[in-house]
Tab-separated table of C-alpha atoms and ligand atoms in Angstrom:
chain	number	residue	atom	x	y	z
H	162	UNK	CA	0.004	-0.141	-0.204
H	163	UNK	CA	1.427	3.629	-0.806
H	164	UNK	CA	1.677	5.380	2.622
H	165	UNK	CA	1.619	8.908	3.606
H	166	UNK	CA	4.234	9.309	6.092
H	167	UNK	CA	3.031	12.257	8.789
H	168	UNK	CA	5.251	11.163	11.587
H	169	UNK	CA	7.113	13.808	13.158
H	170	UNK	CA	10.692	12.346	11.888
H	171	UNK	CA	11.193	10.714	9.762
H	172	UNK	CA	9.395	12.986	7.121
H	173	UNK	CA	8.507	12.571	3.145
H	174	UNK	CA	11.626	13.384	1.387
H	175	UNK	CA	11.577	14.691	-2.183
H	176	UNK	CA	12.098	13.106	-5.323
H	177	UNK	CA	14.490	14.980	-5.908
H	178	UNK	CA	16.459	14.694	-2.671
H	179	UNK	CA	16.278	10.769	-3.234
H	180	UNK	CA	17.764	10.882	-6.792
H	181	UNK	CA	20.880	13.039	-5.143
H	182	UNK	CA	20.568	9.994	-2.700
H	183	UNK	CA	21.604	7.640	-5.117
H	184	UNK	CA	24.653	9.301	-6.678
H	185	UNK	CA	27.697	7.442	-7.226
H	186	UNK	CA	29.893	7.394	-4.023
H	187	UNK	CA	33.024	9.352	-3.072
H	188	UNK	CA	35.826	8.879	-1.193
H	189	UNK	CA	35.556	11.087	1.921
H	190	UNK	CA	39.255	12.629	2.003
H	191	UNK	CA	39.285	13.849	-1.261
H	192	UNK	CA	38.592	17.179	-2.779
H	193	UNK	CA	35.386	17.042	-4.329
H	194	UNK	CA	34.267	15.645	-0.789
H	195	UNK	CA	35.739	18.906	0.863
H	196	UNK	CA	33.856	21.102	-1.879
H	197	UNK	CA	30.231	19.176	-0.986
H	198	UNK	CA	31.251	19.982	2.959
H	199	UNK	CA	32.169	23.341	2.456
H	200	UNK	CA	28.684	23.747	0.157
H	201	UNK	CA	26.642	22.271	2.977
H	202	UNK	CA	28.257	24.395	5.619
H	203	UNK	CA	27.685	27.658	3.358
H	204	UNK	CA	23.723	26.659	3.302
H	205	UNK	CA	23.560	26.085	6.910
H	206	UNK	CA	25.128	29.057	8.028
H	207	UNK	CA	22.873	31.217	5.942
H	208	UNK	CA	20.108	28.994	7.327
H	209	UNK	CA	21.034	29.383	11.121
H	210	UNK	CA	22.541	33.391	10.489
H	211	UNK	CA	25.281	31.350	11.672
H	212	UNK	CA	29.450	32.438	10.769
H	213	UNK	CA	30.788	29.779	12.688
H	214	UNK	CA	30.720	25.875	11.224
H	215	UNK	CA	28.582	23.527	12.247
H	216	UNK	CA	29.641	19.912	12.951
H	217	UNK	CA	28.028	17.639	11.404
H	218	UNK	CA	28.532	13.451	12.053
H	219	UNK	CA	26.731	10.431	11.240
H	220	UNK	CA	24.409	10.167	14.142
H	221	UNK	CA	20.497	10.608	15.026
H	222	UNK	CA	19.511	13.599	16.881
H	223	UNK	CA	20.495	11.989	20.329
H	224	UNK	CA	23.406	11.673	19.222
H	225	UNK	CA	23.677	15.203	18.490
H	226	UNK	CA	22.638	16.249	22.470
H	227	UNK	CA	24.921	13.419	23.429
H	228	UNK	CA	27.991	15.471	22.016
H	229	UNK	CA	26.362	18.614	24.111
H	230	UNK	CA	26.365	16.544	27.316
H	231	UNK	CA	29.245	15.165	27.044
H	232	UNK	CA	31.476	18.176	26.221
H	233	UNK	CA	29.682	20.881	28.380
H	234	UNK	CA	28.532	18.335	30.966
H	235	UNK	CA	30.264	16.433	33.612
H	236	UNK	CA	30.352	15.324	37.461
H	237	UNK	CA	29.847	18.296	39.700
H	238	UNK	CA	28.234	20.513	36.808
H	239	UNK	CA	25.248	22.520	37.750
H	240	UNK	CA	22.584	22.282	35.332
H	241	UNK	CA	19.111	23.690	34.896
H	242	UNK	CA	17.328	21.724	33.087
H	243	UNK	CA	13.757	23.327	31.516
H	244	UNK	CA	11.602	20.443	30.413
H	245	UNK	CA	7.931	20.663	28.937
H	246	UNK	CA	7.718	16.985	27.608
H	247	UNK	CA	8.985	14.009	26.555
H	248	UNK	CA	12.086	15.376	24.491
H	249	UNK	CA	13.166	17.910	27.539
H	250	UNK	CA	13.187	14.847	30.128
H	251	UNK	CA	15.676	12.876	27.811
H	252	UNK	CA	18.180	16.030	27.728
H	253	UNK	CA	17.946	16.391	31.666
H	254	UNK	CA	18.448	12.683	31.735
H	255	UNK	CA	21.720	12.378	29.442
H	256	UNK	CA	22.694	15.254	31.498
H	257	UNK	CA	21.881	13.652	34.588
H	258	UNK	CA	23.998	10.426	33.331
H	259	UNK	CA	27.573	12.476	33.189
H	260	UNK	CA	26.829	12.735	37.294
H	261	UNK	CA	25.808	16.281	36.899
H	262	UNK	CA	23.860	18.426	39.867
H	263	UNK	CA	20.429	18.606	38.018
H	264	UNK	CA	18.030	21.804	38.962
H	265	UNK	CA	14.959	19.993	37.339
H	266	UNK	CA	12.425	22.867	36.200
H	267	UNK	CA	9.258	21.212	34.876
H	268	UNK	CA	6.485	22.823	32.995
H	269	UNK	CA	3.151	21.035	32.330
H	270	UNK	CA	3.254	19.063	29.420
H	271	UNK	CA	0.973	20.579	26.090
H	272	UNK	CA	2.070	24.076	27.953
H	273	UNK	CA	4.976	26.114	26.737
H	274	UNK	CA	8.011	27.350	28.907
H	275	UNK	CA	7.354	30.700	30.262
H	276	UNK	CA	10.626	33.289	30.129
H	277	UNK	CA	9.781	34.407	33.413
H	278	UNK	CA	10.099	30.506	34.651
H	279	UNK	CA	13.814	30.282	33.297
H	280	UNK	CA	14.958	33.747	34.233
H	281	UNK	CA	13.561	32.839	37.604
H	282	UNK	CA	14.906	29.774	37.675
H	283	UNK	CA	18.380	30.865	36.919
H	284	UNK	CA	18.450	33.825	38.904
H	285	UNK	CA	18.216	31.551	42.435
H	286	UNK	CA	20.864	29.363	40.871
H	287	UNK	CA	23.647	31.550	40.131
H	288	UNK	CA	25.935	28.635	40.409
H	289	UNK	CA	24.640	26.673	37.482
H	290	UNK	CA	26.603	27.132	34.815
H	291	UNK	CA	24.260	25.024	32.345
H	292	UNK	CA	20.562	25.360	30.777
H	293	UNK	CA	18.641	22.872	28.904
H	294	UNK	CA	16.214	24.316	26.848
H	295	UNK	CA	13.804	22.863	24.057
H	296	UNK	CA	12.963	24.429	21.098
H	297	UNK	CA	10.023	22.261	19.467
H	298	UNK	CA	9.187	19.806	21.940
H	299	UNK	CA	8.059	17.150	19.228
H	300	UNK	CA	5.779	14.789	21.954
H	301	UNK	CA	2.967	17.797	22.141
H	302	UNK	CA	3.660	20.280	19.786
H	303	UNK	CA	4.767	22.620	21.382
H	304	UNK	CA	7.239	25.383	20.007
H	305	UNK	CA	9.182	27.237	22.937
H	306	UNK	CA	10.292	30.819	21.960
H	307	UNK	CA	13.698	30.335	22.562
H	308	UNK	CA	14.563	34.044	21.841
H	309	UNK	CA	12.486	35.289	24.370
H	310	UNK	CA	13.562	32.983	27.089
H	311	UNK	CA	17.062	33.720	26.793
H	312	UNK	CA	16.494	37.390	26.403
H	313	UNK	CA	14.866	37.270	29.844
H	314	UNK	CA	17.786	36.021	31.571
H	315	UNK	CA	20.451	38.525	31.909
H	316	UNK	CA	23.868	38.224	30.367
H	317	UNK	CA	26.037	38.710	33.635
H	318	UNK	CA	24.350	35.655	35.038
H	319	UNK	CA	23.595	33.744	32.162
H	320	UNK	CA	24.641	30.112	31.969
H	321	UNK	CA	25.664	28.531	28.936
H	322	UNK	CA	22.474	27.853	27.054
H	323	UNK	CA	22.334	24.256	25.264
H	324	UNK	CA	18.937	24.142	22.896
H	325	UNK	CA	17.754	20.619	21.525
H	326	UNK	CA	16.387	21.707	18.342
H	327	UNK	CA	16.459	18.749	16.582
H	328	UNK	CA	12.716	19.068	15.731
H	329	UNK	CA	13.007	22.944	15.083
H	330	UNK	CA	16.081	23.864	12.880
H	331	UNK	CA	14.850	23.707	9.083
H	332	UNK	CA	10.682	24.428	10.027
H	333	UNK	CA	11.033	27.078	12.138
H	334	UNK	CA	13.474	30.391	12.942
H	335	UNK	CA	16.388	29.382	15.035
H	336	UNK	CA	19.360	31.587	15.199
H	337	UNK	CA	21.822	30.247	17.524
H	338	UNK	CA	24.118	33.459	17.433
H	339	UNK	CA	21.448	36.154	17.355
H	340	UNK	CA	19.418	34.722	20.359
H	341	UNK	CA	22.537	33.913	22.693
H	342	UNK	CA	22.760	30.059	21.935
H	343	UNK	CA	25.873	28.458	23.163
H	344	UNK	CA	25.567	24.987	21.920
H	345	UNK	CA	22.684	23.790	19.474
H	346	UNK	CA	21.750	20.431	18.610
H	347	UNK	CA	20.042	19.003	15.033
H	348	UNK	CA	19.195	16.097	13.246
H	349	UNK	CA	18.622	15.613	9.166
H	350	UNK	CA	15.239	13.441	9.547
H	351	UNK	CA	12.648	16.634	10.528
H	352	UNK	CA	13.177	19.847	9.085
H	353	UNK	CA	15.913	19.386	7.220
H	354	UNK	CA	13.716	17.243	4.965
H	355	UNK	CA	16.949	14.623	4.423
H	356	UNK	CA	16.737	10.873	5.515
H	357	UNK	CA	17.606	9.912	9.576
H	358	UNK	CA	21.097	9.938	10.139
H	359	UNK	CA	22.979	12.804	10.250
H	360	UNK	CA	23.944	15.272	13.648
H	361	UNK	CA	24.616	18.725	13.640
H	362	UNK	CA	26.267	20.588	16.469
H	363	UNK	CA	26.499	24.186	16.254
H	364	UNK	CA	28.687	26.262	19.155
H	365	UNK	CA	29.001	29.764	19.835
H	366	UNK	CA	32.666	31.065	20.594
H	367	UNK	CA	31.710	31.180	24.518
H	368	UNK	CA	30.356	27.701	23.547
H	369	UNK	CA	33.438	26.509	22.290
H	370	UNK	CA	36.300	28.306	24.663
H	371	UNK	CA	34.169	26.091	27.258
H	372	UNK	CA	34.380	22.821	25.898
H	373	UNK	CA	37.802	23.628	25.212
H	374	UNK	CA	38.824	23.632	28.928
H	375	UNK	CA	37.343	20.340	29.225
H	376	UNK	CA	38.220	17.105	28.572
H	377	UNK	CA	35.524	14.966	26.621
H	378	UNK	CA	35.425	11.601	28.402
H	379	UNK	CA	34.330	10.005	24.925
H	380	UNK	CA	36.267	9.929	21.577
H	381	UNK	CA	33.770	9.664	18.908
H	382	UNK	CA	32.055	12.427	20.434
H	383	UNK	CA	34.792	14.934	21.284
H	384	UNK	CA	33.747	18.390	19.763
H	385	UNK	CA	37.497	19.656	19.673
H	386	UNK	CA	38.620	16.926	17.475
H	387	UNK	CA	35.937	17.219	15.121
H	388	UNK	CA	36.402	21.367	15.006
H	389	UNK	CA	40.056	20.498	13.686
H	390	UNK	CA	39.046	18.673	10.922
H	391	UNK	CA	36.392	21.139	10.092
H	392	UNK	CA	38.188	23.680	10.151
H	393	UNK	CA	41.115	22.817	7.668
H	394	UNK	CA	41.383	24.372	4.730
H	395	UNK	CA	39.095	21.450	2.635
H	396	UNK	CA	36.968	20.618	5.266
H	397	UNK	CA	37.015	16.718	6.229
H	398	UNK	CA	35.191	14.570	9.206
H	399	UNK	CA	37.126	12.515	11.859
H	400	UNK	CA	35.965	9.263	10.671
H	401	UNK	CA	34.085	8.176	7.825
H	402	UNK	CA	31.088	10.394	6.723
H	403	UNK	CA	27.682	9.055	5.074
H	404	UNK	CA	28.432	10.601	2.156
H	405	UNK	CA	24.956	9.714	0.186
H	406	UNK	CA	23.340	11.566	2.966
H	407	UNK	CA	25.552	14.799	2.310
H	408	UNK	CA	24.440	14.752	-1.267
H	409	UNK	CA	20.897	14.600	-0.453
H	410	UNK	CA	21.002	17.140	2.546
H	411	UNK	CA	22.952	19.306	-0.451
H	412	UNK	CA	19.642	19.119	-2.422
H	413	UNK	CA	17.110	19.234	0.781
H	414	UNK	CA	19.217	22.663	1.391
H	415	UNK	CA	17.743	24.167	-1.087
H	416	UNK	CA	14.310	23.461	-1.163
H	417	UNK	CA	14.040	25.331	2.251
H	418	UNK	CA	16.426	28.273	1.176
H	419	UNK	CA	13.262	30.371	0.609
H	420	UNK	CA	12.493	33.151	2.501
H	421	UNK	CA	8.841	32.641	2.448
H	422	UNK	CA	9.620	28.640	3.827
H	423	UNK	CA	8.831	29.462	7.469
H	424	UNK	CA	5.921	31.486	6.901
H	425	UNK	CA	4.742	28.638	4.306
H	426	UNK	CA	4.956	26.116	7.638
H	427	UNK	CA	3.278	28.732	10.043
H	428	UNK	CA	0.431	28.522	7.518
H	429	UNK	CA	0.154	25.242	6.770
H	430	UNK	CA	-0.264	24.394	10.432
H	431	UNK	CA	-2.757	27.149	11.161
H	432	UNK	CA	-4.898	25.790	8.064
H	433	UNK	CA	-4.731	22.359	9.209
H	434	UNK	CA	-5.410	23.469	12.857
H	435	UNK	CA	-8.468	24.971	11.735
H	436	UNK	CA	-9.646	22.003	9.835
H	437	UNK	CA	-8.882	19.800	12.824
H	438	UNK	CA	-11.034	21.990	15.496
H	439	UNK	CA	-13.972	22.225	12.734
H	440	UNK	CA	-13.571	18.158	12.771
H	441	UNK	CA	-14.345	18.121	16.417
H	442	UNK	CA	-11.000	17.860	17.459
H	443	UNK	CA	-8.902	19.239	19.913
H	444	UNK	CA	-5.950	20.733	20.095
H	445	UNK	CA	-3.226	19.922	22.592
H	446	UNK	CA	-1.778	23.445	22.328
H	447	UNK	CA	-4.284	26.118	23.370
H	448	UNK	CA	-2.189	28.916	22.375
H	449	UNK	CA	-1.670	29.618	18.840
H	450	UNK	CA	1.440	31.165	19.434
H	451	UNK	CA	3.377	28.319	20.724
H	452	UNK	CA	1.886	25.674	18.181
H	453	UNK	CA	4.867	24.003	16.560
H	454	UNK	CA	4.487	25.137	12.769
H	455	UNK	CA	6.358	21.459	12.195
H	456	UNK	CA	3.756	19.112	13.943
H	457	UNK	CA	0.492	19.533	15.378
H	458	UNK	CA	-0.984	17.307	18.201
H	459	UNK	CA	-4.668	16.817	19.067
H	460	UNK	CA	-7.261	14.222	20.566
H	461	UNK	CA	-10.401	13.977	20.466
H	462	UNK	CA	-13.221	14.232	23.321
H	463	UNK	CA	-14.946	11.467	22.970
H	464	UNK	CA	-11.853	9.468	24.056
H	465	UNK	CA	-11.630	7.623	20.547
H	466	UNK	CA	-8.478	9.127	20.022
H	467	UNK	CA	-6.603	5.655	19.630
H	468	UNK	CA	-9.055	3.999	17.895
H	469	UNK	CA	-9.077	6.649	15.217
H	470	UNK	CA	-5.458	6.672	14.658
H	471	UNK	CA	-5.746	3.138	13.816
H	472	UNK	CA	-8.104	3.851	11.278
H	473	UNK	CA	-6.274	6.567	9.906
H	474	UNK	CA	-3.174	3.952	9.639
H	475	UNK	CA	-5.390	1.159	7.855
H	476	UNK	CA	-5.705	3.609	4.878
H	477	UNK	CA	-1.903	4.565	4.876
H	478	UNK	CA	-1.579	7.697	6.566
H	479	UNK	CA	0.313	7.608	9.031
H	480	UNK	CA	0.621	10.152	11.942
H	481	UNK	CA	2.172	9.254	15.340
H	482	UNK	CA	0.607	8.611	18.260
H	483	UNK	CA	0.777	10.360	21.968
H	484	UNK	CA	4.344	9.618	23.830
H	485	UNK	CA	4.958	9.733	28.190
H	486	UNK	CA	1.339	10.973	30.054
H	487	UNK	CA	-0.405	11.070	25.944
H	488	UNK	CA	0.362	7.550	25.124
H	489	UNK	CA	-2.655	6.061	23.708
H	490	UNK	CA	-4.955	9.498	23.608
H	491	UNK	CA	-3.113	11.830	20.973
H	492	UNK	CA	-2.466	12.109	17.443
H	493	UNK	CA	0.575	14.172	16.326
H	494	UNK	CA	-0.210	14.897	12.548
H	495	UNK	CA	3.571	16.166	11.104
H	496	UNK	CA	4.154	19.128	8.236
H	497	UNK	CA	7.501	19.287	7.841
H	498	UNK	CA	7.478	19.016	4.380
H	499	UNK	CA	6.012	20.482	1.127
H	500	UNK	CA	2.238	20.557	2.682
H	501	UNK	CA	0.117	23.199	0.993
H	502	UNK	CA	-3.493	22.576	0.239
H	503	UNK	CA	-2.972	18.975	-1.210
H	504	UNK	CA	-1.700	17.819	1.119
H	505	UNK	CA	-3.161	19.665	3.737
H	506	UNK	CA	-6.924	18.441	2.524
H	507	UNK	CA	-5.342	14.409	2.129
H	508	UNK	CA	-4.903	14.684	5.366
H	509	UNK	CA	-8.470	16.459	6.714
H	510	UNK	CA	-10.211	14.588	4.607
H	511	UNK	CA	-8.807	11.064	5.914
H	512	UNK	CA	-9.292	12.363	9.670
H	513	UNK	CA	-13.321	13.114	8.494
H	514	UNK	CA	-13.235	9.312	7.223
H	515	UNK	CA	-11.395	7.814	10.211
H	516	UNK	CA	-13.669	9.864	12.381
H	517	UNK	CA	-16.568	8.296	10.746
H	518	UNK	CA	-17.405	12.500	10.326
H	519	UNK	CA	-20.570	12.123	8.209
H	520	UNK	CA	-22.164	10.110	11.372
H	521	UNK	CA	-20.822	12.973	14.071
H	522	UNK	CA	-21.845	15.889	12.115
H	523	UNK	CA	-18.853	17.485	10.978
H	524	UNK	CA	-19.208	18.531	7.318
H	525	UNK	CA	-17.757	22.401	7.898
H	526	UNK	CA	-14.088	21.414	7.763
H	527	UNK	CA	-12.866	22.289	4.507
H	528	UNK	CA	-14.156	25.125	3.742
H	529	UNK	CA	-12.837	26.448	7.345
H	530	UNK	CA	-9.160	25.233	6.568
H	531	UNK	CA	-9.269	26.534	2.995
H	532	UNK	CA	-10.422	30.255	4.652
H	533	UNK	CA	-7.847	30.044	6.598
H	534	UNK	CA	-5.516	28.799	3.839
H	535	UNK	CA	-6.580	31.523	1.310
H	536	UNK	CA	-6.012	34.599	4.081
H	537	UNK	CA	-2.245	33.611	4.166
M	761	PMP	N1	14.302	15.620	21.147
M	761	PMP	C1	13.323	16.195	19.909
M	761	PMP	C2	12.698	17.188	20.497
M	761	PMP	C3	13.043	15.148	18.916
M	761	PMP	O1	11.816	15.468	18.138
M	761	PMP	C4	13.857	13.744	19.111
M	761	PMP	C5	13.171	12.632	18.150
M	761	PMP	N2	11.971	12.562	17.713
M	761	PMP	C6	14.754	13.739	19.477
M	761	PMP	C7	15.477	14.675	20.302
M	761	PMP	C8	15.594	12.713	19.171
M	761	PMP	O2	16.238	12.163	17.757
M	761	PMP	P1	16.607	10.812	17.376
M	761	PMP	O3	15.337	9.922	17.175
M	761	PMP	O4	16.634	11.289	16.026
M	761	PMP	O5	17.602	10.500	18.094
């Protein structure tokens, strides 16, 4: 059966990107690879508005987070972990595993992290040297305004800010240098519209300075070693890179380079949300400003969300279910890929069918969603 993948990673990858991935392999110590690598670095700096380079290595998003944890955190380091869901909790767990002294700040899953909450935690823990944040909490579809959170913490008392951007980079603004992020982790299989397998780490000057003063207990994840290869005249990876994924990424970065890409993501999210609500579902994230441009989480008040998800899957339409406290009673539908009206109408039409929409009198959903789409 032809499946329409709507999980929040991996996401549907374009035909052009798949073709690029299929190109013949080249050696990773030659000029051609360095050129490919440099081209990708230029595109990433444009996307992230950075000047420094981004470390790229083969791993999933967890690998990128592990690299941050291994290089910045260790026994006795005081870490403020601000979590509003499953992925914030995971980042916390990774930090705790290094033997750090954890200060945990919990926000109710489904709600966003308020700047004053993070700022208060920093103010009352002046000895903390690191703060962990999640830009897009994929388990709930919450889009945290990381820029506003960081801005609320005065520079003089600001710990090093490490951000999980695994499900945000590529699909929503993430400008680490402008915003004052010190360590950013990302992955290929969501907003970057590339197959899974590549991890990304960007560090600020303050971040590089901090990691250069520590001994990283991991060989593979040692960012200082990565940096040496990255900043060669002809950049390389210290170990064997998955060259095919670099081809794919090089192509996919062009697809999201358009200036209107972020607003297209928001527009699709708003239109889809309007249709979902008009069908009688409830959106988990109440405040529109904090709804993710990449993934929308919702449930049906009847309590039949699990059965509706099952029915969708039987049609070949595949969103993800809930995680953590929402396991079994949430649908998470992603829109990281090139979603426009045809894709929105397919998703809504399938939801209508899975819901038994006619029986429930949910008839106005397409007009409502199309109205929002048209309004832009
Ligand atoms: N952080 C966030 C916010 C995520 O969405 C995910 C993946 N869903 C991860 C971390 C873990 O990434 P991966 O599965 O690629 O290791």
